[in-house]
Amino acid sequence: MPYTPQHKQQSRERILDSASRLFSRRGYDAVSIDDLMTDAGLTRGAFYNHFSDKTDVYTEAITHATINSPIAQQKLCATYDPASLASLLDSYLSSAHVYDVDPPCPLAFLVTDVGVREPRVRSTYTRVFCNMTKFVKKFLNWKDRNKRDETALALTAMMIGGVAISRALNDREVVEELLKCCRRTAKKLLEK
Amino acid sequence: MPYTPQHKQQSRERILDSASRLFSRRGYDAVSIDDLMTDAGLTRGAFYNHFSDKTDVYTEAITHATINSPIAQQKLCATYDPASLASLLDSYLSSAHVYDVDPPCPLAFLVTDVGVREPRVRSTYTRVFCNMTKFVKKFLNWKDRNKRDETALALTAMMIGGVAISRALNDREVVEELLKCCRRTAKKLLEK
Amino acid sequence: MPYTPQHKQQSRERILDSASRLFSRRGYDAVSIDDLMTDAGLTRGAFYNHFSDKTDVYTEAITHATINSPIAQQKLCATYDPASLASLLDSYLSSAHVYDVDPPCPLAFLVTDVGVREPRVRSTYTRVFCNMTKFVKKFLNWKDRNKRDETALALTAMMIGGVAISRALNDREVVEELLKCCRRTAKKLLEK
Amino acid sequence: MPYTPQHKQQSRERILDSASRLFSRRGYDAVSIDDLMTDAGLTRGAFYNHFSDKTDVYTEAITHATINSPIAQQKLCATYDPASLASLLDSYLSSAHVYDVDPPCPLAFLVTDVGVREPRVRSTYTRVFCNMTKFVKKFLNWKDRNKRDETALALTAMMIGGVAISRALNDREVVEELLKCCRRTAKKLLEK
DNA sequence: ACCAGCGGGACATCCCGTTTGT
DNA sequence: ACAAACGGGATGTCCCGCTGGT
């Protein structure tokens, strides 16, 4: 096999790194395959050696971003208890996440973008979302399973909503206020 | 001029009706000016008599949808008390809103779409969002202003987040579960 | 109708002028639509307002070149007699035709190129070729119709062959020799 | 080394056989190296062990086809006299040559294709063409050298032209007529 | 020698926003 | 208000040249 088996894998990783970042930050339509490959240090001709089409790389990028986001990394290291969840909330509902973290959480950054894509994209999104709620449930180790699950889902919605809205807003002050309120209210929900 | 001023106004309304619906449901890029005008019963050439460019009609459509959405209509009729807010939550966080209401709330349906547009679009979104939080605050007539405002913002984030995520998900069951959890948890926040 | 009806026609003419020249000189594959439109002073986007596809413009260019070639112009002005035909031979079987005339005769310059194209291209070529033989027959106003027709076709083959071969050759001396021999032999055939 | 030198030579021959046929019938651009190698029963990777690039194999194929064409074979067996030339004309200017013979004469089938290639290709074509005219001159053993040479070149032009045009035409009837006229007129030239 | 396949560039076609003139 | 023409950009495909293992 030519180019050593790792070579291809490395190229693929580079493309996915670029894809995670660019798609999350700009959305599906605003990123051309040219943009993608240039960012990855390759050219368009090589793209189709790795992915069947643009939708393909988009779905892969969603999964890839979920795994490789700094936020997710932190999640994986934490112990499962409400205190860890609180610190996770601080990271997630932060302006750093909104403006600087790369790649950011695609659940928040692509929530609307996904709605109009093909079923395979939405299935991927659904899977990733369910994984996130499972995580939150784990952290929220309450006795009452029903309450726990209910709170976990609402919490997740607030987290994703808070970050997504912040991304859309034009007024930095409102953003900080919104994130702060979400953090505080979320923590109150943890105590319940 | 063969056309009366009202005629022009009517045309504009028709275009905005179409724009509210189409943009909210499909996003900015997936709606061409042709789609828009065909849906409005006109031809593409006439578009630039009413709007300066596509971004212009998009911002107008956001405002227009906010005013004309059935959800907003309900909001306007209600008395300002937590009970009304609860019923508003039921409408907003419903699968009807996610799948059928036209136009749906652009704050939820375009939250990601707006993030990558020009400043004027984001300013419009910011304004509409602030209006919505003001409404929620009004309904939530608590003594403690700080608590009230904090809860209002978090509540809004959860509402928008819940609906936006539902739009993206592929699994109807998860959607119903998510909406239910958001509704219940939101109402708990009202009681606090 | 916008842009005045002539505008479109002018654009079309410009494209066909470029197409006649470029296709004849370089062949089908070596001319991209970009090349074509750049040469015509337009951009690629406008191409499909005028032609359905590349094959379409190619067939049109063949007809267009046949009509607009300086050689054809001369043909049209001449009186129908062997003397005129002799002078036509001098023009056709000349190095000027091989190297400089624009557009040159597509029958000679595209003879091989056409063989591998779609039927519609070959039909056009066939039509143009038959027209040319008809012309030669007219010039060759002999009594004996059979002899006339026979000689006309062979003459045409020699003309086209001579020019086409000259185009392929790399040695200018051989080209001049070949053209001279064709001219002389052709004229002998006229006398017969 | 596991492969004998003959093996390599055989592979090369197989490739050239395929190349002669495919290039002559389809032209340079319409034959990919993949097509070539698949036809020869090898894969593309092996190609560069035998030829430096596509142009290289193209030039070699022209020479190869000239030597291996059934028409050329016949030429080589014949005695040098006008009668043999007449029979050669019948073979060359036949619909069998146009449609079935493999490989056909590249001088006719590639006449236009060569004109737009690199100098090395055109040099090869020029060489092969000159060889053919020499052959015709030999067959045409007249006293008057000037007349002989002149007729030989014109004859060659007519032969190549007749076949090349036939290849381009879409109408079988016209083809038969054209070939017949060329044959007859050519033979008249022999008598002179 | 042969093979599998990666990287790169180019191309046809399509689609859409905008402008122009009627 | 309309129709059409223009300009730009993006996608998927194809193919050449080359690389490195077998």
JSON list of C-alpha atoms (C1' of nucleotides) in Angstrom, two decimals, chain D residues 1-9, chain E residues 1:
[
{"chain": "D", "resi": 1, "resn": "MET", "atom": "CA", "xyz": [14.69, -9.71, -10.66]},
{"chain": "D", "resi": 2, "resn": "PRO", "atom": "CA", "xyz": [11.65, -11.92, -11.01]},
{"chain": "D", "resi": 3, "resn": "TYR", "atom": "CA", "xyz": [10.66, -10.72, -14.45]},
{"chain": "D", "resi": 4, "resn": "THR", "atom": "CA", "xyz": [12.61, -11.53, -17.60]},
{"chain": "D", "resi": 5, "resn": "PRO", "atom": "CA", "xyz": [13.53, -8.78, -20.02]},
{"chain": "D", "resi": 6, "resn": "GLN", "atom": "CA", "xyz": [11.22, -10.36, -22.56]},
{"chain": "D", "resi": 7, "resn": "HIS", "atom": "CA", "xyz": [8.35, -10.03, -20.19]},
{"chain": "D", "resi": 8, "resn": "LYS", "atom": "CA", "xyz": [8.85, -6.31, -20.13]},
{"chain": "D", "resi": 9, "resn": "GLN", "atom": "CA", "xyz": [9.12, -6.17, -23.90]},
{"chain": "E", "resi": 1, "resn": "DA", "atom": "C1'", "xyz": [7.80, -5.26, -12.80]}
]
